[in-house]
């Protein structure tokens, strides 16, 4: 997720977190309260313990004139412990009713974003259940710790919903942590003349009582932070790649001319990416290009990333690479962001190398020798251990993250590195992974190589590493 202002964890703490997260969900006959958070190192109250969501069905109506959103969320889940109550994350919206398995349930909203549900009957461990939440209000725009805006962004002709890292709770209740992925159905009703674009495939578009209804389906698991909903007067273009993959592009009319040439390269980039990273993990691709005045950064929303105005080729490559690295293989915690951004940044290096530009080695050398001239904070912290939630999208996560990957390439050689690029997203396809998962994977692929200096100096080390 490039943030224009900047681009656009130690091993022990990772292991400690791995021990902490399951403790929230282990439960027992005596522990029947789902935890209100999953103890993420940077967003400890994000997500909820006690259950796993498998599917969201969202039925929404939005009126840009009044800015009012009305919604019903049906949330299918599986209990990981006995539950007499559990929490959902929802911020700024008023919940008016809730049911569990079609029976009315008591609920209350408290704190900044906690919705506590009391099912009429306790839920047994391993039970599958459906929670239905009815809500309405004016969705919030959330300011991140780093100062960027997310959640529900009002635009000149509608709205744009962006979720990294916690913004999706502004427009639907859920288990809003990247460790709990689910499939989705999103149906949105908007005034006639507007379009509503979301993730996945458009299953239905119809007029109903003078309003437009768009129904989207996401059949592969998706983290809530890469869900999106774009409402506005978009120019829509549908096409297919050479191998039949649907391409759905929605562009703000003011950006159509400026973006046409670069968006026409999506099939070419996808063909190159599949050769580099392996089979594409989703059932469609595309892009959403909004007005540059509506949002200040691009985001790798699943299936079709969002761009603030016409992107250049490098940015398009970056966000499409995220479909493998970040969307299919999703970080276990927000401390693992470099696994998203390091890979997507290195994809830019590879694209340039494969298309007549600088080699990745030349890019690495220039960054090592003169990187501080462009990225003042380049050596301020190691990529696997941002200093706080305000810094998970800073330069070390992107640029130093890519440098870690290049050091791995130098160590194992091009052939094995190519296998790692393809094998890592294949091994964790549609799942979650941590930094320790990645380092273990790399060591397994090259058991005769010593990676200790890379992990100690480049991945976790403070300051500028010595070149050896």
CSV table of C-alpha atoms in Angstrom, one decimal:
chain,number,residue,atom,x,y,z
A,1,UNK,CA,0.0,0.0,0.0
A,2,UNK,CA,2.1,2.9,-1.1
A,3,UNK,CA,1.7,6.0,1.0
A,4,UNK,CA,2.8,9.0,-1.0
A,5,UNK,CA,4.5,10.7,1.9
A,6,UNK,CA,7.0,7.8,2.2
A,7,UNK,CA,6.9,5.9,-1.1
A,8,UNK,CA,4.8,6.2,-2.7
A,9,UNK,CA,9.8,-7.6,15.1
A,10,UNK,CA,12.4,-9.3,17.0
A,11,UNK,CA,12.3,-13.2,16.8
A,12,UNK,CA,11.5,-13.5,20.4
A,13,UNK,CA,8.5,-11.1,20.2
A,14,UNK,CA,7.2,-13.0,17.2
A,15,UNK,CA,7.4,-16.3,19.1
A,16,UNK,CA,5.7,-14.7,22.1
A,17,UNK,CA,2.9,-13.4,20.0
A,18,UNK,CA,2.4,-16.9,18.4
A,19,UNK,CA,2.0,-18.2,21.9
A,20,UNK,CA,-0.4,-15.4,22.9
A,21,UNK,CA,-2.8,-15.5,20.0
A,22,UNK,CA,-4.1,-19.0,20.6
A,23,UNK,CA,-4.5,-18.4,24.3
A,24,UNK,CA,-7.3,-15.9,23.4
A,25,UNK,CA,-9.2,-18.7,21.7
A,26,UNK,CA,-8.4,-21.9,23.6
A,27,UNK,CA,-11.4,-21.6,25.9
A,28,UNK,CA,-12.8,-24.2,28.3
A,29,UNK,CA,-16.1,-25.1,29.9
A,30,UNK,CA,-15.4,-22.3,32.4
A,31,UNK,CA,-14.2,-19.7,29.9
A,32,UNK,CA,-17.1,-18.8,27.7
A,33,UNK,CA,-16.4,-15.2,26.9
A,34,UNK,CA,-14.8,-14.5,23.5
A,35,UNK,CA,-11.9,-12.1,23.8
A,36,UNK,CA,-12.4,-8.5,22.5
A,37,UNK,CA,-9.1,-8.5,20.7
A,38,UNK,CA,-6.4,-10.9,19.4
A,39,UNK,CA,-3.4,-9.1,21.1
A,40,UNK,CA,-1.9,-7.9,17.8
A,41,UNK,CA,1.4,-6.2,18.7
A,42,UNK,CA,0.2,-2.9,17.1
A,43,UNK,CA,-3.6,-3.1,17.3
A,44,UNK,CA,-4.3,-5.2,20.3
A,45,UNK,CA,-8.1,-4.7,20.3
A,46,UNK,CA,-8.5,-5.4,16.6
A,47,UNK,CA,-10.2,-8.7,15.8
A,48,UNK,CA,-11.9,-10.9,18.4
A,49,UNK,CA,-11.3,-14.2,20.0
A,50,UNK,CA,-13.5,-17.3,20.3
A,51,UNK,CA,-14.6,-17.9,16.7
A,52,UNK,CA,-13.5,-17.9,13.1
A,53,UNK,CA,-15.7,-16.2,10.4
A,54,UNK,CA,-16.2,-18.2,7.2
A,55,UNK,CA,-18.5,-16.0,5.3
A,56,UNK,CA,-20.0,-12.4,5.3
A,57,UNK,CA,-23.2,-11.6,3.5
A,58,UNK,CA,-23.6,-7.8,3.5
A,59,UNK,CA,-26.8,-6.1,2.2
A,60,UNK,CA,-26.3,-2.4,2.1
A,61,UNK,CA,-28.1,0.8,1.0
A,62,UNK,CA,-26.3,4.1,0.6
A,63,UNK,CA,-27.6,7.6,0.0
A,64,UNK,CA,-24.7,10.0,-0.9
A,65,UNK,CA,-27.0,13.1,-0.4
A,66,UNK,CA,-27.7,12.2,3.3
A,67,UNK,CA,-24.5,10.2,3.7
A,68,UNK,CA,-26.6,7.5,5.4
A,69,UNK,CA,-25.7,3.8,5.2
A,70,UNK,CA,-28.1,1.1,6.2
A,71,UNK,CA,-26.9,-2.4,6.4
A,72,UNK,CA,-27.6,-6.0,7.4
A,73,UNK,CA,-24.6,-8.3,8.0
A,74,UNK,CA,-25.0,-12.0,8.1
A,75,UNK,CA,-21.9,-13.5,9.5
A,76,UNK,CA,-21.3,-17.3,9.4
A,77,UNK,CA,-18.7,-18.5,11.9
A,78,UNK,CA,-17.4,-21.5,13.8
A,79,UNK,CA,-16.9,-21.4,17.5
A,80,UNK,CA,-13.3,-22.1,18.7
A,81,UNK,CA,-14.5,-22.4,22.3
A,82,UNK,CA,-17.7,-22.5,24.3
A,83,UNK,CA,-19.3,-19.1,24.0
A,84,UNK,CA,-21.8,-17.4,26.1
A,85,UNK,CA,-20.9,-14.0,24.5
A,86,UNK,CA,-18.6,-12.8,21.8
A,87,UNK,CA,-17.5,-9.6,20.2
A,88,UNK,CA,-17.6,-8.0,16.7
A,89,UNK,CA,-15.7,-4.8,15.6
A,90,UNK,CA,-17.9,-2.0,14.4
A,91,UNK,CA,-17.1,1.7,14.7
A,92,UNK,CA,-19.5,4.7,14.5
A,93,UNK,CA,-22.6,2.8,13.3
A,94,UNK,CA,-25.6,2.3,15.4
A,95,UNK,CA,-26.7,-1.3,15.8
A,96,UNK,CA,-30.5,-1.7,16.0
A,97,UNK,CA,-31.0,-5.4,16.3
A,98,UNK,CA,-29.1,-8.7,16.3
A,99,UNK,CA,-29.9,-12.4,16.0
A,100,UNK,CA,-28.0,-15.6,16.4
A,101,UNK,CA,-29.3,-18.5,14.3
A,102,UNK,CA,-32.4,-16.5,13.7
A,103,UNK,CA,-33.2,-16.0,17.4
A,104,UNK,CA,-33.1,-12.5,18.9
A,105,UNK,CA,-29.9,-11.9,20.8
A,106,UNK,CA,-29.0,-9.3,23.4
A,107,UNK,CA,-26.2,-6.9,22.5
A,108,UNK,CA,-24.5,-3.8,23.6
A,109,UNK,CA,-22.0,-1.4,22.1
A,110,UNK,CA,-19.1,-0.1,24.2
A,111,UNK,CA,-15.7,1.5,23.9
A,112,UNK,CA,-14.4,2.7,20.6
A,113,UNK,CA,-15.6,-0.2,18.4
A,114,UNK,CA,-16.8,-3.2,20.5
A,115,UNK,CA,-20.1,-4.9,19.8
A,116,UNK,CA,-20.8,-7.6,22.3
A,117,UNK,CA,-23.4,-10.3,21.3
A,118,UNK,CA,-25.1,-12.5,23.9
A,119,UNK,CA,-26.6,-15.5,22.1
A,120,UNK,CA,-29.9,-16.8,23.5
A,121,UNK,CA,-28.2,-20.2,24.1
A,122,UNK,CA,-24.6,-20.8,24.7
A,123,UNK,CA,-22.6,-21.9,21.7
A,124,UNK,CA,-20.6,-25.1,22.0
A,125,UNK,CA,-17.1,-25.3,20.8
A,126,UNK,CA,-16.9,-26.3,17.1
A,127,UNK,CA,-20.5,-25.2,16.5
A,128,UNK,CA,-21.2,-23.3,13.3
A,129,UNK,CA,-23.6,-20.4,13.8
A,130,UNK,CA,-24.9,-17.3,12.0
A,131,UNK,CA,-25.0,-13.9,13.5
A,132,UNK,CA,-27.2,-11.2,11.9
A,133,UNK,CA,-26.6,-7.6,12.7
A,134,UNK,CA,-28.8,-4.7,11.6
A,135,UNK,CA,-27.2,-1.3,11.7
A,136,UNK,CA,-27.3,2.2,10.2
A,137,UNK,CA,-25.7,5.6,10.4
A,138,UNK,CA,-23.2,7.9,8.9
A,139,UNK,CA,-20.0,5.9,8.5
A,140,UNK,CA,-16.8,7.2,10.0
A,141,UNK,CA,-13.6,8.3,8.3
A,142,UNK,CA,-10.8,7.0,10.4
A,143,UNK,CA,-7.4,8.6,10.8
A,144,UNK,CA,-4.6,6.1,11.1
A,145,UNK,CA,-1.8,6.4,13.6
A,146,UNK,CA,0.4,7.4,10.6
A,147,UNK,CA,-2.1,10.3,9.7
A,148,UNK,CA,-3.6,8.7,6.6
A,149,UNK,CA,-7.4,8.4,6.1
A,150,UNK,CA,-9.4,5.2,5.8
A,151,UNK,CA,-12.7,3.7,6.6
A,152,UNK,CA,-15.6,5.4,4.7
A,153,UNK,CA,-14.3,8.3,2.6
A,154,UNK,CA,-16.9,10.7,1.1
A,155,UNK,CA,-16.2,11.6,-2.5
A,156,UNK,CA,-17.6,14.2,-4.9
A,157,UNK,CA,-20.0,11.7,-6.4
A,158,UNK,CA,-20.4,9.0,-3.8
A,159,UNK,CA,-18.0,7.2,-1.4
A,160,UNK,CA,-14.9,5.0,-1.2
A,161,UNK,CA,-14.4,2.4,1.5
A,162,UNK,CA,-10.8,1.4,2.3
A,163,UNK,CA,-9.7,-0.7,5.2
A,164,UNK,CA,-5.9,-0.9,5.9
A,165,UNK,CA,-5.4,-1.5,8.7
A,166,UNK,CA,-8.7,-1.1,10.7
A,167,UNK,CA,-11.0,0.9,8.4
A,168,UNK,CA,-13.4,-1.8,7.4
A,169,UNK,CA,-15.1,-1.7,10.8
A,170,UNK,CA,-16.5,1.7,9.8
A,171,UNK,CA,-18.9,0.1,7.3
A,172,UNK,CA,-19.6,-3.4,8.5
A,173,UNK,CA,-19.4,-5.4,11.7
A,174,UNK,CA,-16.9,-8.2,11.7
A,175,UNK,CA,-13.7,-9.9,13.0
A,176,UNK,CA,-11.4,-7.2,11.7
A,177,UNK,CA,-8.0,-8.6,11.9
A,178,UNK,CA,-6.0,-10.1,9.0
A,179,UNK,CA,-5.7,-13.4,10.7
A,180,UNK,CA,-9.5,-14.2,10.1
A,181,UNK,CA,-10.2,-14.4,6.4
A,182,UNK,CA,-13.6,-15.2,4.9
A,183,UNK,CA,-15.6,-15.3,1.7
A,184,UNK,CA,-18.0,-12.5,0.9
A,185,UNK,CA,-21.3,-11.6,-0.8
A,186,UNK,CA,-21.8,-7.8,-0.9
A,187,UNK,CA,-25.1,-6.3,-2.3
A,188,UNK,CA,-25.3,-2.6,-2.4
A,189,UNK,CA,-28.2,-0.4,-3.5
A,190,UNK,CA,-27.4,3.2,-4.7
A,191,UNK,CA,-29.2,6.0,-6.5
A,192,UNK,CA,-29.8,5.5,-10.2
A,193,UNK,CA,-26.9,6.7,-12.3
A,194,UNK,CA,-24.3,5.6,-9.8
A,195,UNK,CA,-22.3,2.4,-9.9
A,196,UNK,CA,-21.1,0.4,-6.9
A,197,UNK,CA,-17.9,-1.6,-7.4
A,198,UNK,CA,-16.5,-4.1,-4.9
A,199,UNK,CA,-14.3,-7.2,-4.8
A,200,UNK,CA,-14.7,-10.4,-6.7
A,201,UNK,CA,-17.2,-10.9,-9.5
A,202,UNK,CA,-20.3,-8.9,-10.3
A,203,UNK,CA,-23.1,-11.5,-10.0
A,204,UNK,CA,-26.1,-9.2,-10.5
A,205,UNK,CA,-26.8,-5.6,-11.7
A,206,UNK,CA,-30.4,-4.5,-11.8
A,207,UNK,CA,-32.8,-1.6,-11.3
A,208,UNK,CA,-35.3,-1.8,-8.4
A,209,UNK,CA,-37.8,0.9,-7.7
A,210,UNK,CA,-35.7,3.6,-9.3
A,211,UNK,CA,-32.4,2.5,-7.7
A,212,UNK,CA,-29.5,0.5,-8.8
A,213,UNK,CA,-28.5,-2.8,-7.1
A,214,UNK,CA,-25.0,-4.3,-7.6
A,215,UNK,CA,-24.3,-7.8,-6.1
A,216,UNK,CA,-20.7,-8.9,-5.8
A,217,UNK,CA,-19.3,-12.3,-4.8
A,218,UNK,CA,-15.9,-13.2,-3.4
A,219,UNK,CA,-15.3,-16.9,-3.5
A,220,UNK,CA,-11.8,-17.0,-2.2
A,221,UNK,CA,-10.8,-16.1,1.4
A,222,UNK,CA,-10.3,-12.4,1.9
A,223,UNK,CA,-9.0,-10.3,4.8
A,224,UNK,CA,-11.4,-7.6,5.7
A,225,UNK,CA,-8.8,-4.9,5.3
A,226,UNK,CA,-8.6,-5.5,1.6
A,227,UNK,CA,-12.4,-5.3,1.1
A,228,UNK,CA,-13.5,-2.2,-0.8
A,229,UNK,CA,-16.7,-0.5,-1.9
A,230,UNK,CA,-16.5,2.3,-4.5
A,231,UNK,CA,-19.6,4.2,-5.2
A,232,UNK,CA,-19.7,6.8,-8.0
A,233,UNK,CA,-20.0,7.7,-11.6
A,234,UNK,CA,-17.5,5.3,-13.0
A,235,UNK,CA,-16.6,4.3,-16.5
A,236,UNK,CA,-16.6,0.5,-16.5
A,237,UNK,CA,-14.6,-1.6,-18.9
A,238,UNK,CA,-14.8,-5.4,-19.0
A,239,UNK,CA,-12.4,-7.6,-20.8
A,240,UNK,CA,-10.4,-10.8,-20.4
A,241,UNK,CA,-6.7,-11.8,-20.4
A,242,UNK,CA,-5.4,-14.2,-23.0
A,243,UNK,CA,-6.1,-17.1,-20.7
A,244,UNK,CA,-9.6,-16.1,-20.0
A,245,UNK,CA,-9.3,-14.3,-16.7
A,246,UNK,CA,-12.0,-11.6,-16.3
A,247,UNK,CA,-10.7,-8.0,-16.0
A,248,UNK,CA,-13.1,-5.4,-14.5
A,249,UNK,CA,-11.9,-1.8,-14.5
A,250,UNK,CA,-13.8,1.1,-13.0
A,251,UNK,CA,-12.4,4.6,-13.6
A,252,UNK,CA,-13.5,8.0,-12.5
A,253,UNK,CA,-14.5,9.8,-15.8
A,254,UNK,CA,-12.0,12.5,-15.1
A,255,UNK,CA,-9.2,9.9,-15.0
A,256,UNK,CA,-10.3,7.8,-18.0
A,257,UNK,CA,-8.0,9.4,-20.6
A,258,UNK,CA,-5.0,9.6,-18.4
A,259,UNK,CA,-5.3,6.0,-17.2
A,260,UNK,CA,-6.3,4.2,-20.4
A,261,UNK,CA,-2.8,3.4,-21.6
A,262,UNK,CA,-1.4,2.0,-18.3
A,263,UNK,CA,-4.6,0.0,-17.5
A,264,UNK,CA,-4.4,-1.6,-20.9
A,265,UNK,CA,-1.2,-3.2,-19.7
A,266,UNK,CA,-3.0,-5.3,-17.0
A,267,UNK,CA,-3.1,-8.4,-19.2
A,268,UNK,CA,0.6,-8.0,-20.0
A,269,UNK,CA,1.5,-7.5,-16.3
A,270,UNK,CA,-0.6,-10.4,-15.2
A,271,UNK,CA,1.1,-12.7,-17.7
A,272,UNK,CA,4.5,-11.6,-16.5
A,273,UNK,CA,3.5,-11.9,-12.8
A,274,UNK,CA,2.2,-15.5,-13.3
A,275,UNK,CA,5.5,-16.4,-14.8
A,276,UNK,CA,7.3,-14.8,-11.9
A,277,UNK,CA,5.1,-15.6,-8.9
A,278,UNK,CA,3.1,-18.6,-10.0
A,279,UNK,CA,-0.6,-19.1,-10.9
A,280,UNK,CA,-2.9,-16.2,-10.1
A,281,UNK,CA,-4.7,-17.0,-6.9
A,282,UNK,CA,-8.1,-15.3,-7.7
A,283,UNK,CA,-10.9,-15.5,-10.2
A,284,UNK,CA,-10.7,-12.0,-11.6
A,285,UNK,CA,-8.5,-9.0,-11.7
A,286,UNK,CA,-8.8,-5.3,-12.6
A,287,UNK,CA,-8.5,-1.9,-11.0
A,288,UNK,CA,-10.5,1.0,-9.5
A,289,UNK,CA,-9.2,4.5,-10.4
A,290,UNK,CA,-10.8,7.3,-8.4
A,291,UNK,CA,-10.2,11.0,-8.4
A,292,UNK,CA,-6.8,12.0,-7.1
A,293,UNK,CA,-8.6,14.4,-4.7
A,294,UNK,CA,-10.5,11.6,-2.9
A,295,UNK,CA,-7.7,9.5,-1.4
A,296,UNK,CA,-4.0,10.0,-0.9
A,297,UNK,CA,-2.7,6.5,-1.5
A,298,UNK,CA,-3.1,3.3,-3.5
A,299,UNK,CA,-4.3,0.1,-1.8
A,300,UNK,CA,-4.1,-3.5,-2.8
A,301,UNK,CA,-7.8,-4.3,-2.4
A,302,UNK,CA,-8.5,-7.9,-3.5
A,303,UNK,CA,-9.1,-8.5,-7.2
A,304,UNK,CA,-8.9,-4.9,-8.1
A,305,UNK,CA,-6.6,-2.4,-6.4
A,306,UNK,CA,-7.6,1.2,-5.8
A,307,UNK,CA,-5.6,4.1,-7.2
A,308,UNK,CA,-5.8,7.8,-6.5
A,309,UNK,CA,-5.8,9.0,-10.1
A,310,UNK,CA,-4.0,7.3,-13.0
A,311,UNK,CA,-1.2,5.1,-11.8
A,312,UNK,CA,2.1,4.6,-13.5
A,313,UNK,CA,3.3,1.2,-14.5
A,314,UNK,CA,5.5,0.7,-11.4
A,315,UNK,CA,2.6,1.4,-9.1
A,316,UNK,CA,0.3,-0.9,-11.1
A,317,UNK,CA,2.9,-3.7,-10.9
A,318,UNK,CA,3.3,-3.1,-7.1
A,319,UNK,CA,-0.5,-3.4,-6.4
A,320,UNK,CA,-1.1,-6.4,-8.7
A,321,UNK,CA,1.9,-8.2,-7.1
A,322,UNK,CA,0.1,-7.8,-3.7
A,323,UNK,CA,-2.6,-10.2,-5.0
A,324,UNK,CA,0.0,-12.9,-4.4
A,325,UNK,CA,1.9,-11.3,-1.5
A,326,UNK,CA,-0.6,-9.8,1.0
A,327,UNK,CA,-4.0,-10.8,-0.3
A,328,UNK,CA,-3.5,-14.6,-0.9
A,329,UNK,CA,-0.7,-15.0,1.6
A,330,UNK,CA,-1.8,-12.5,4.3
A,331,UNK,CA,0.2,-11.4,7.3
A,332,UNK,CA,-0.5,-13.2,10.6
A,333,UNK,CA,-0.1,-9.9,12.4
A,334,UNK,CA,0.5,-6.3,11.5
A,335,UNK,CA,4.1,-6.8,12.5
A,336,UNK,CA,4.5,-8.9,9.4
A,337,UNK,CA,3.7,-6.1,6.9
A,338,UNK,CA,7.1,-6.3,5.3
A,339,UNK,CA,6.1,-9.7,3.8
A,340,UNK,CA,3.5,-7.7,1.9
A,341,UNK,CA,5.4,-4.6,1.0
A,342,UNK,CA,8.9,-6.0,0.6
A,343,UNK,CA,7.7,-8.5,-2.0
A,344,UNK,CA,5.5,-5.9,-3.8
A,345,UNK,CA,8.5,-3.5,-3.9
A,346,UNK,CA,10.8,-6.2,-5.1
A,347,UNK,CA,8.3,-7.0,-7.9
A,348,UNK,CA,8.9,-3.5,-9.2
A,349,UNK,CA,12.6,-4.2,-9.2
A,350,UNK,CA,12.0,-7.4,-11.1
A,351,UNK,CA,9.7,-5.8,-13.6
A,352,UNK,CA,12.3,-3.1,-14.3
A,353,UNK,CA,15.0,-5.7,-14.7
A,354,UNK,CA,12.9,-7.8,-17.1
A,355,UNK,CA,11.9,-4.8,-19.2
A,356,UNK,CA,15.2,-3.2,-20.1
A,357,UNK,CA,15.7,-1.0,-16.9
A,358,UNK,CA,18.2,-1.3,-14.1
A,359,UNK,CA,18.9,-4.8,-12.7
A,360,UNK,CA,17.7,-5.6,-9.2
A,361,UNK,CA,21.3,-5.5,-8.2
A,362,UNK,CA,21.8,-2.0,-9.5
A,363,UNK,CA,18.6,-0.9,-7.7
A,364,UNK,CA,19.9,-2.5,-4.5
A,365,UNK,CA,23.3,-0.9,-4.8
A,366,UNK,CA,21.9,2.6,-5.5
A,367,UNK,CA,19.5,2.2,-2.5
A,368,UNK,CA,22.3,1.0,-0.2
A,369,UNK,CA,24.7,3.8,-1.3
A,370,UNK,CA,22.3,6.7,-1.6
A,371,UNK,CA,19.0,5.6,-0.3
A,372,UNK,CA,19.0,8.2,2.5
A,373,UNK,CA,18.8,10.9,-0.1
A,374,UNK,CA,15.3,9.8,-1.1
A,375,UNK,CA,14.1,7.9,2.0
A,376,UNK,CA,15.3,9.8,5.1
A,377,UNK,CA,14.1,7.1,7.5
A,378,UNK,CA,15.5,4.1,5.5
A,379,UNK,CA,17.7,2.8,8.3
A,380,UNK,CA,15.6,4.0,11.2
A,381,UNK,CA,14.3,0.5,12.1
A,382,UNK,CA,14.5,-3.1,10.8
A,383,UNK,CA,11.7,-4.1,8.4
A,384,UNK,CA,10.4,-6.9,10.6
A,385,UNK,CA,10.1,-4.7,13.7
A,386,UNK,CA,8.4,-1.3,13.1
A,387,UNK,CA,8.7,0.9,16.1
A,388,UNK,CA,4.9,1.4,16.5
A,389,UNK,CA,1.6,1.3,14.6
A,390,UNK,CA,2.4,4.7,13.1
A,391,UNK,CA,5.3,3.2,11.2
A,392,UNK,CA,4.1,-0.1,9.7
A,393,UNK,CA,3.9,1.6,6.3
A,394,UNK,CA,7.2,3.5,6.5
A,395,UNK,CA,10.2,3.2,4.1
A,396,UNK,CA,12.1,0.4,6.0
A,397,UNK,CA,9.1,-1.9,5.6
A,398,UNK,CA,9.0,-1.4,1.8
A,399,UNK,CA,12.6,-0.6,0.8
A,400,UNK,CA,14.5,-2.6,3.4
A,401,UNK,CA,12.0,-5.4,3.0
A,402,UNK,CA,12.9,-5.6,-0.7
A,403,UNK,CA,16.6,-5.5,0.2
A,404,UNK,CA,16.1,-8.5,2.5
A,405,UNK,CA,14.7,-10.4,-0.5
A,406,UNK,CA,17.6,-9.4,-2.7
A,407,UNK,CA,20.1,-10.6,-0.1
A,408,UNK,CA,18.3,-13.9,-0.1
A,409,UNK,CA,18.6,-14.0,-3.9
A,410,UNK,CA,22.4,-13.2,-3.7
A,411,UNK,CA,22.7,-16.1,-1.3
A,412,UNK,CA,20.7,-18.8,-3.0
A,413,UNK,CA,21.1,-17.9,-6.7
A,414,UNK,CA,18.5,-17.0,-9.3
A,415,UNK,CA,17.1,-20.5,-9.8
A,416,UNK,CA,16.3,-21.2,-6.2
A,417,UNK,CA,15.1,-17.6,-5.6
A,418,UNK,CA,12.7,-18.0,-8.5
A,419,UNK,CA,11.4,-21.2,-6.8
A,420,UNK,CA,11.0,-19.2,-3.5
A,421,UNK,CA,9.1,-16.5,-5.3
A,422,UNK,CA,6.6,-19.0,-6.6
A,423,UNK,CA,6.7,-21.6,-3.8
A,424,UNK,CA,6.0,-19.2,-0.9
A,425,UNK,CA,2.6,-18.0,-2.2
A,426,UNK,CA,1.7,-21.6,-3.3
A,427,UNK,CA,2.6,-23.0,0.2
A,428,UNK,CA,0.4,-20.5,2.0
A,429,UNK,CA,-2.2,-19.9,-0.7
A,430,UNK,CA,-5.3,-18.2,0.8
A,431,UNK,CA,-3.8,-18.4,4.3
A,432,UNK,CA,-1.8,-16.4,6.8
A,433,UNK,CA,1.9,-16.4,7.5
A,434,UNK,CA,4.4,-14.8,9.8
A,435,UNK,CA,7.9,-13.7,9.5
A,436,UNK,CA,9.1,-16.8,11.3
A,437,UNK,CA,7.1,-18.9,8.8
A,438,UNK,CA,9.0,-17.2,6.0
A,439,UNK,CA,12.5,-17.5,7.4
A,440,UNK,CA,11.8,-21.2,8.1
A,441,UNK,CA,10.5,-21.7,4.5
A,442,UNK,CA,13.6,-20.0,3.0
A,443,UNK,CA,15.9,-22.2,5.1
A,444,UNK,CA,14.1,-25.3,4.0
A,445,UNK,CA,14.5,-24.4,0.3
A,446,UNK,CA,18.3,-23.9,0.7
A,447,UNK,CA,19.4,-26.1,3.7
A,448,UNK,CA,23.1,-25.8,2.7
A,449,UNK,CA,23.1,-22.0,3.0
A,450,UNK,CA,23.6,-19.8,6.1
A,451,UNK,CA,21.0,-17.1,6.4
A,452,UNK,CA,21.9,-16.0,10.0
A,453,UNK,CA,23.6,-12.7,8.9
A,454,UNK,CA,20.6,-11.8,6.7
A,455,UNK,CA,18.1,-12.4,9.5
A,456,UNK,CA,20.3,-10.7,12.2
A,457,UNK,CA,21.5,-7.7,10.2
A,458,UNK,CA,19.0,-7.1,7.4
A,459,UNK,CA,15.7,-8.4,8.7
A,460,UNK,CA,16.0,-7.6,12.5
A,461,UNK,CA,19.1,-5.5,12.8
A,462,UNK,CA,19.1,-1.8,13.7
A,463,UNK,CA,20.9,0.7,11.6
A,464,UNK,CA,22.6,0.3,8.2
A,465,UNK,CA,24.1,-3.2,7.8
A,466,UNK,CA,27.6,-3.6,6.6
A,467,UNK,CA,28.0,-4.9,3.1
A,468,UNK,CA,29.9,-8.2,2.9
